[in-house]
Amino acid sequence: MNLISNQTNCLKGEIICPGDKSISQRILILGSLLNCDLIVDGFLDAYDPNSTLNALNKIGASILKKDKKIILSKRKDPFTNPIEELDLGNSGTGARLMLGLLSGLGLNAKLVGDSSLSDRPMLRVVDPLKEMGVSIETNDGKLPIKTLGGKIINCFEYRMPIASAQVKSCLILAAASSNREIKIFEPKITRDHTERMIEYFGGDIKYGDSKNPGAIILKKTNLESRNTYSVVGDFSSASFIIVATLIATNSNVTIKNVGLNKTRSGLIEILLSMGAAIKISNKKIQCNEEVGDIHVSSSELKGVNVPETIIPNIIDEIPILSVAAIFAEGTTTIKNASELKVKESDRLNAITDGLSKLKISHQLFDDGLSIEGCGGEIDTSETINSFDDHRIAMSFLIAGARSKNGIIVRDCKNIETSFPNFTMLMNNLGMCINEKD
Ligand code: S3P
């Protein structure tokens, strides 16, 4: 499915942010492990969380979708080896976190995924899981992967070579599901939804101090059941609406119930330093996650150097930050972001390919890029390649808001992995996105 996004005069309105993808996946996994009756609202009903849901039901979880809610029921039987293979579709989070759970439970299972997921590196979780005592077979470090059980050692210590919340969460889930302690050191702070959720259910997690920087220690604890869980809105989805409003003229939008966890919302800090008019209200804590409303207005942006330490906290927002940079005055530089090469697509390549088609002057580095703002509107007749990547597709569609003759983006179906009603919601605010042959 190809989409065209045409120029818009103004974006106005108030919307409720769709549920967080990372948290939706985690509550399915942790909720199944808790084995209690639990009702989840705010769940993101999109391809990625649904692949995780189906995989969990195949190992004996009891998860139902009903009236926009997720109903987890207490299992009568223990988890079981799945008869069929577990298809995690496009979801790196689903695959890596499920590998942790399956390993901790000692199950024999085969994980598969679509062509993008089958090309993503899995040794980052498989190697430490093997060190923990799990038997795993991979296809040269990639999917399909078979977990073959094994005894998880207690008090495993691991220094993560890369900053990855998926690796951290995989190992924490392996320890939690085998009732073992674990100590992990992360090189930079990454999203901490798994830790916060475990704490919400009464788990005991300790964090490093100046003598032990980056340490996360999961102690042995019996997690307590709760009846309900509310998923906060997805900051990554909100970021498309934020940037669209900033770059469009005469625009004013409020996004309600957005997750504001500091390990996720680094883009706000960057956009503020670029001169964005963003205000936050109604801040509160919901299920151990910070949440609030974001008010955005059109702004004249200026280019910035993005600090290195914030990269893990804006990793999924770099495509849309690149679009903001197109319309900023001056240069925006992003470095230390080579992880972008192993996302749903090689995002550094996908961004640079799109920028070239928009005739935006930029420089590609091995670990990032710098973008010269064009100040005005985009004028191109070339079609943008989404590389079948949801965040690339949505980012370049947002750029269409300030284009002379619209921007066509090819293969946009993948948007459904994270933001199924993106087009409708953006058009309700005043964007003009339509199907194109
Ligand atoms: C995610 C972590 C990030 C992010 C991904 C979701 C998660 O990946 O890019 O979209 O839910 O833990 P890494 O942790 O591999 O950087």
XYZ file of C-alpha atoms and ligand atoms in Angstrom:
453
model
C 0.000 0.000 0.000
C 1.425 3.354 -1.097
C 0.347 6.609 0.541
C 0.589 10.254 -0.484
C 0.796 13.021 2.084
C -0.112 16.506 0.837
C 0.611 19.926 2.224
C -1.561 21.010 5.121
C -2.384 24.525 6.274
C -2.884 23.796 9.899
C -3.241 20.976 12.409
C -5.671 21.448 15.266
C -7.334 19.298 17.881
C -7.003 17.021 20.847
C -6.372 13.305 20.652
C -5.786 10.410 23.010
C -2.419 8.799 22.437
C -2.549 5.128 21.297
C -1.202 2.568 23.780
C 2.502 1.965 24.248
C 3.881 -0.904 22.143
C 6.770 -1.822 24.466
C 4.537 -1.808 27.545
C 1.696 -3.680 25.804
C 4.099 -6.514 24.961
C 5.586 -6.586 28.447
C 2.242 -6.713 30.264
C 1.201 -9.720 28.162
C 4.408 -11.561 29.075
C 4.612 -10.586 32.718
C 0.842 -10.906 33.182
C 0.982 -14.472 31.827
C 3.862 -15.266 34.163
C 1.932 -13.882 37.144
C -0.827 -16.357 36.432
C -3.754 -14.403 37.821
C -6.954 -12.857 36.507
C -5.864 -9.496 35.117
C -7.694 -6.930 32.976
C -5.519 -4.633 30.873
C -6.774 -1.417 29.309
C -5.022 0.952 26.935
C -3.462 -2.070 25.149
C -2.071 -1.354 21.670
C -4.088 -3.580 19.334
C -1.465 -3.694 16.579
C 0.440 -6.442 14.746
C 3.479 -6.504 17.063
C 1.690 -6.909 20.408
C -0.719 -9.340 18.750
C 2.156 -11.584 17.589
C 3.373 -11.738 21.178
C -0.173 -12.466 22.395
C -0.547 -15.371 19.947
C 2.874 -16.772 20.864
C 1.977 -16.703 24.565
C -1.337 -18.469 23.981
C 0.568 -21.188 22.104
C 2.566 -21.966 25.249
C -0.572 -22.200 27.359
C -1.327 -18.623 28.418
C -4.963 -17.630 28.477
C -5.245 -14.193 26.887
C -8.399 -12.831 25.262
C -9.211 -9.516 23.574
C -12.663 -8.210 24.503
C -14.178 -4.736 24.082
C -10.778 -3.053 23.635
C -9.514 -4.732 26.793
C -7.167 -7.631 27.312
C -8.313 -10.320 29.678
C -5.667 -12.589 31.147
C -7.069 -15.542 33.074
C -5.459 -17.792 35.607
C -4.098 -20.873 33.847
C -5.293 -24.288 35.034
C -2.215 -26.016 33.590
C 1.479 -25.085 33.585
C 3.085 -23.511 30.515
C 3.747 -26.119 27.873
C 6.029 -26.758 24.872
C 4.215 -25.326 21.855
C 3.123 -27.771 19.156
C 3.496 -25.172 16.418
C 6.298 -22.695 15.833
C 5.951 -19.247 17.450
C 5.721 -16.545 14.792
C 6.781 -13.164 16.149
C 6.111 -11.426 12.831
C 8.007 -8.124 12.627
C 8.590 -7.720 16.349
C 12.140 -7.617 17.705
C 10.784 -6.952 21.187
C 8.418 -9.914 20.910
C 11.164 -12.274 19.718
C 13.842 -11.217 22.196
C 11.591 -10.992 25.238
C 9.890 -14.298 24.408
C 13.341 -15.901 24.138
C 13.963 -14.799 27.720
C 10.643 -16.160 28.967
C 10.918 -19.495 27.091
C 14.473 -19.951 28.370
C 13.507 -19.241 31.965
C 10.584 -21.635 31.740
C 12.826 -24.310 30.199
C 10.498 -24.816 27.230
C 11.314 -26.336 23.850
C 10.077 -23.946 21.192
C 10.911 -22.730 17.702
C 10.730 -18.984 17.034
C 10.288 -17.582 13.549
C 9.556 -14.131 12.129
C 9.047 -12.214 8.895
C 11.906 -11.417 6.524
C 12.953 -8.273 8.435
C 12.963 -9.989 11.839
C 14.741 -13.030 10.363
C 17.599 -10.760 9.387
C 18.051 -9.100 12.799
C 20.897 -10.032 15.164
C 19.872 -12.432 17.910
C 23.269 -13.393 19.369
C 22.997 -10.330 21.606
C 20.407 -12.319 23.599
C 21.384 -15.884 22.685
C 24.998 -15.579 23.936
C 24.118 -14.395 27.460
C 21.200 -16.862 27.646
C 23.670 -19.668 26.848
C 25.977 -18.363 29.575
C 22.969 -18.515 31.910
C 22.659 -22.240 31.155
C 20.118 -22.404 28.324
C 20.521 -24.656 25.287
C 19.695 -22.735 22.113
C 20.133 -23.412 18.394
C 20.192 -20.516 15.947
C 20.343 -20.102 12.212
C 23.799 -18.508 12.169
C 22.852 -16.080 14.945
C 19.430 -15.301 13.494
C 15.892 -16.710 13.432
C 14.628 -19.438 13.241
C 15.816 -20.167 16.786
C 15.076 -23.226 18.911
C 15.111 -23.067 22.705
C 15.900 -26.476 24.149
C 15.625 -25.952 27.902
C 18.444 -26.033 30.448
C 18.947 -25.026 34.040
C 19.328 -21.296 34.641
C 22.134 -20.461 37.055
C 21.442 -18.265 40.055
C 23.052 -14.825 40.536
C 24.178 -14.576 36.893
C 26.145 -11.371 36.265
C 26.283 -9.780 32.831
C 27.894 -6.625 31.454
C 25.926 -5.698 28.362
C 28.254 -4.753 25.491
C 25.495 -2.695 23.833
C 22.806 -0.456 25.292
C 19.643 -2.432 24.551
C 16.421 -2.602 26.553
C 15.462 -5.732 24.660
C 18.605 -7.551 25.803
C 18.191 -6.300 29.371
C 14.512 -7.312 29.430
C 15.182 -10.723 27.893
C 17.673 -11.568 30.656
C 15.491 -10.159 33.437
C 12.547 -12.224 32.173
C 14.717 -15.358 31.975
C 15.694 -14.819 35.612
C 12.184 -13.883 36.792
C 10.543 -16.881 35.111
C 13.097 -19.307 36.576
C 12.944 -17.608 39.983
C 16.637 -16.718 39.918
C 18.525 -13.582 40.861
C 20.402 -11.643 38.216
C 22.714 -8.646 38.049
C 23.064 -6.757 34.786
C 25.187 -3.720 33.966
C 24.026 -1.505 31.145
C 26.522 0.820 29.420
C 23.902 3.574 28.967
C 20.467 3.920 30.487
C 17.819 2.308 28.280
C 14.051 2.135 28.598
C 13.143 0.662 31.977
C 9.550 -0.522 31.464
C 10.346 -4.125 32.463
C 11.906 -3.046 35.751
C 9.018 -0.661 36.499
C 6.428 -3.310 35.741
C 8.145 -5.872 37.946
C 8.191 -3.292 40.738
C 4.513 -2.528 40.144
C 3.777 -6.197 40.803
C 5.823 -6.161 44.003
C 9.173 -7.382 42.634
C 12.420 -6.343 44.288
C 14.844 -4.525 41.979
C 17.911 -2.645 43.169
C 19.819 -0.129 41.077
C 23.512 0.684 40.991
C 25.042 3.740 42.642
C 28.203 5.655 41.790
C 30.318 2.587 42.770
C 28.183 0.295 40.586
C 26.981 2.516 37.746
C 24.372 1.047 35.430
C 23.697 -1.978 37.645
C 20.233 -3.537 37.796
C 19.757 -6.329 40.320
C 16.661 -8.480 40.363
C 16.247 -10.155 43.735
C 14.207 -13.310 44.248
C 10.648 -12.244 44.933
C 7.214 -13.660 44.541
C 5.360 -11.263 42.310
C 1.942 -10.268 43.632
C -1.160 -10.428 41.517
C -3.248 -7.350 40.760
C -6.631 -7.093 39.079
C -5.952 -4.359 36.561
C -3.184 -2.691 34.565
C -3.478 0.481 32.422
C -1.039 0.926 29.559
C 0.078 4.564 29.072
C 0.126 6.168 25.601
C 3.086 5.519 23.315
C 5.571 8.395 23.291
C 7.025 7.074 20.021
C 3.617 7.362 18.312
C 3.050 10.782 19.882
C 6.362 11.955 18.416
C 4.925 11.854 14.863
C 2.058 14.103 15.948
C 4.453 16.408 17.817
C 6.754 16.931 14.828
C 3.824 17.269 12.382
C 2.411 20.086 14.540
C 5.788 21.800 14.906
C 6.492 21.910 11.161
C 2.963 22.779 9.971
C 1.811 26.408 10.034
C -0.726 27.860 12.525
C -1.014 24.573 14.355
C -1.992 23.691 17.883
C -2.479 20.125 19.093
C -2.926 18.417 22.452
C -2.019 14.741 22.876
C -3.480 13.250 26.007
C -2.225 10.423 28.193
C 1.289 10.150 26.713
C 3.906 8.050 28.511
C 6.620 10.440 29.704
C 9.091 7.948 31.140
C 12.485 9.746 30.988
C 14.113 6.727 29.318
C 11.711 7.169 26.388
C 10.898 10.855 26.047
C 14.353 12.267 25.282
C 12.970 13.724 22.042
C 11.129 16.404 24.038
C 14.445 17.587 25.481
C 16.000 17.727 22.000
C 13.023 19.489 20.420
C 12.938 22.053 23.250
C 16.606 22.780 22.616
C 15.678 23.281 18.934
C 13.158 25.946 19.969
C 9.952 23.891 19.929
C 6.827 25.191 21.679
C 5.952 22.145 23.786
C 4.225 22.203 27.157
C 3.294 19.363 29.456
C 0.357 19.255 31.875
C -1.555 16.790 34.075
C 1.556 14.796 34.959
C 0.794 11.764 37.123
C 1.974 8.229 37.760
C -0.039 5.377 36.248
C 1.015 1.801 36.980
C 4.501 3.018 37.945
C 4.927 4.946 34.663
C 4.882 8.721 34.300
C 2.113 10.018 32.048
C 0.793 13.441 31.033
C -0.685 15.606 28.282
C 1.518 17.249 25.653
C 0.556 20.593 24.077
C 2.420 21.521 20.876
C 2.283 24.563 18.573
C 3.965 25.401 15.261
C 7.545 26.504 15.836
C 10.587 27.859 14.046
C 13.219 25.219 14.794
C 16.997 25.478 14.777
C 19.531 22.689 14.272
C 21.368 21.126 17.235
C 24.080 18.607 18.074
C 22.298 15.701 19.720
C 24.167 14.608 22.896
C 25.556 11.068 22.837
C 24.102 9.947 26.183
C 20.530 10.571 25.089
C 20.702 8.317 22.003
C 19.193 5.171 23.649
C 16.326 7.347 24.900
C 15.482 8.654 21.412
C 16.510 5.604 19.389
C 13.068 5.015 17.843
C 12.506 8.747 17.298
C 15.604 9.423 15.157
C 13.682 9.031 11.866
C 11.103 11.649 12.901
C 13.801 13.847 14.478
C 15.482 13.806 11.064
C 12.265 15.177 9.572
C 12.176 17.958 12.173
C 15.809 18.695 11.223
C 14.823 19.148 7.556
C 12.722 22.156 8.527
C 15.114 23.598 11.104
C 17.491 26.431 10.408
C 21.095 25.176 10.427
C 22.605 21.736 10.931
C 21.429 18.907 13.163
C 24.015 16.234 13.963
C 23.264 12.771 15.323
C 26.182 10.437 16.173
C 26.705 7.220 18.169
C 23.537 5.765 16.730
C 24.814 2.732 14.811
C 22.070 0.620 16.452
C 19.804 2.210 13.837
C 21.319 -0.159 11.288
C 19.743 -3.212 12.949
C 16.185 -2.013 13.493
C 13.166 -3.067 11.387
C 15.254 -1.769 8.458
C 18.732 -0.271 8.267
C 17.301 3.066 9.384
C 20.462 5.079 8.703
C 20.328 3.917 5.104
C 16.542 4.421 4.911
C 16.757 7.988 6.266
C 19.618 8.971 3.961
C 17.811 7.436 0.965
C 14.658 9.437 1.782
C 16.579 12.670 2.407
C 18.342 12.308 -0.957
C 14.984 11.900 -2.699
C 13.747 15.050 -0.958
C 16.928 16.834 -2.152
C 17.961 17.621 1.426
C 21.636 18.170 1.829
C 23.038 15.825 4.484
C 26.047 13.723 5.395
C 25.972 10.056 6.343
C 28.432 8.759 8.975
C 29.073 5.214 10.060
C 27.111 5.881 13.262
C 24.741 8.713 12.391
C 24.123 11.631 10.104
C 24.023 15.401 9.899
C 21.222 17.225 8.145
C 21.167 20.761 6.705
C 17.776 22.339 7.316
C 16.105 23.659 4.159
C 13.956 26.213 5.947
C 11.226 26.138 3.310
C 8.993 23.551 1.732
C 9.949 20.311 0.026
C 9.574 19.941 -3.711
C 10.098 16.449 -5.056
C 8.534 14.141 -7.609
C 10.398 11.072 -6.369
C 8.740 8.293 -4.388
C 10.152 7.560 -0.939
C 11.037 3.950 -0.117
C 9.771 2.993 3.363
C 11.953 -0.144 3.310
C 8.855 -1.824 4.816
C 9.576 -0.010 8.073
C 6.715 1.640 9.997
C 8.744 4.476 11.498
C 10.376 5.362 8.163
C 6.989 5.379 6.421
C 5.301 7.565 9.065
C 8.252 9.973 9.302
C 8.317 10.797 5.589
C 4.518 11.051 5.467
C 4.750 13.694 8.188
C 7.263 15.622 6.044
C 4.493 15.842 3.429
C 2.764 18.444 5.637
C 5.300 20.954 4.302
C 5.698 19.807 0.717
C 4.777 21.637 -2.464
C 3.252 18.718 -4.361
C 2.953 16.056 -1.682
C 5.251 13.151 -0.780
C 4.512 9.606 -1.911
C 5.741 6.819 0.370
C 5.872 3.253 -0.922
C 4.838 0.123 1.043
C 3.189 1.637 4.113
C 1.442 -1.507 5.375
C 4.062 -1.962 8.083
C 2.570 1.087 9.885
C 0.070 -1.399 11.316
C 2.791 -2.989 13.453
C 2.753 0.009 15.801
C 0.112 2.628 14.842
C -2.847 1.059 13.009
C -5.017 4.203 12.901
C -2.172 6.587 12.017
C -3.718 7.883 8.760
C -7.192 8.446 10.204
C -5.901 10.099 13.324
C -3.488 12.398 11.470
C -6.180 13.341 8.935
C -8.613 14.157 11.755
C -6.046 16.655 13.001
C -5.781 18.226 9.527
C -3.165 16.234 7.629
C -4.014 15.084 4.157
C -2.820 11.468 3.729
C -4.458 9.229 1.124
C -3.894 5.983 -0.716
C -1.976 6.228 -3.964
C -1.725 3.582 -6.720
C 12.399 -1.786 22.643
C 13.704 -1.423 22.754
C 14.446 -0.731 21.698
C 13.529 -0.146 20.637
C 12.437 -1.076 20.252
C 11.601 -1.470 21.450
C 11.765 -2.496 23.764
O 15.316 -1.645 21.071
O 14.264 0.240 19.510
O 11.582 -0.485 19.286
O 10.523 -2.616 23.798
O 12.507 -2.954 24.649
P 16.783 -1.979 21.699
O 16.562 -2.195 23.103
O 17.269 -3.190 20.995
O 17.602 -0.775 21.351
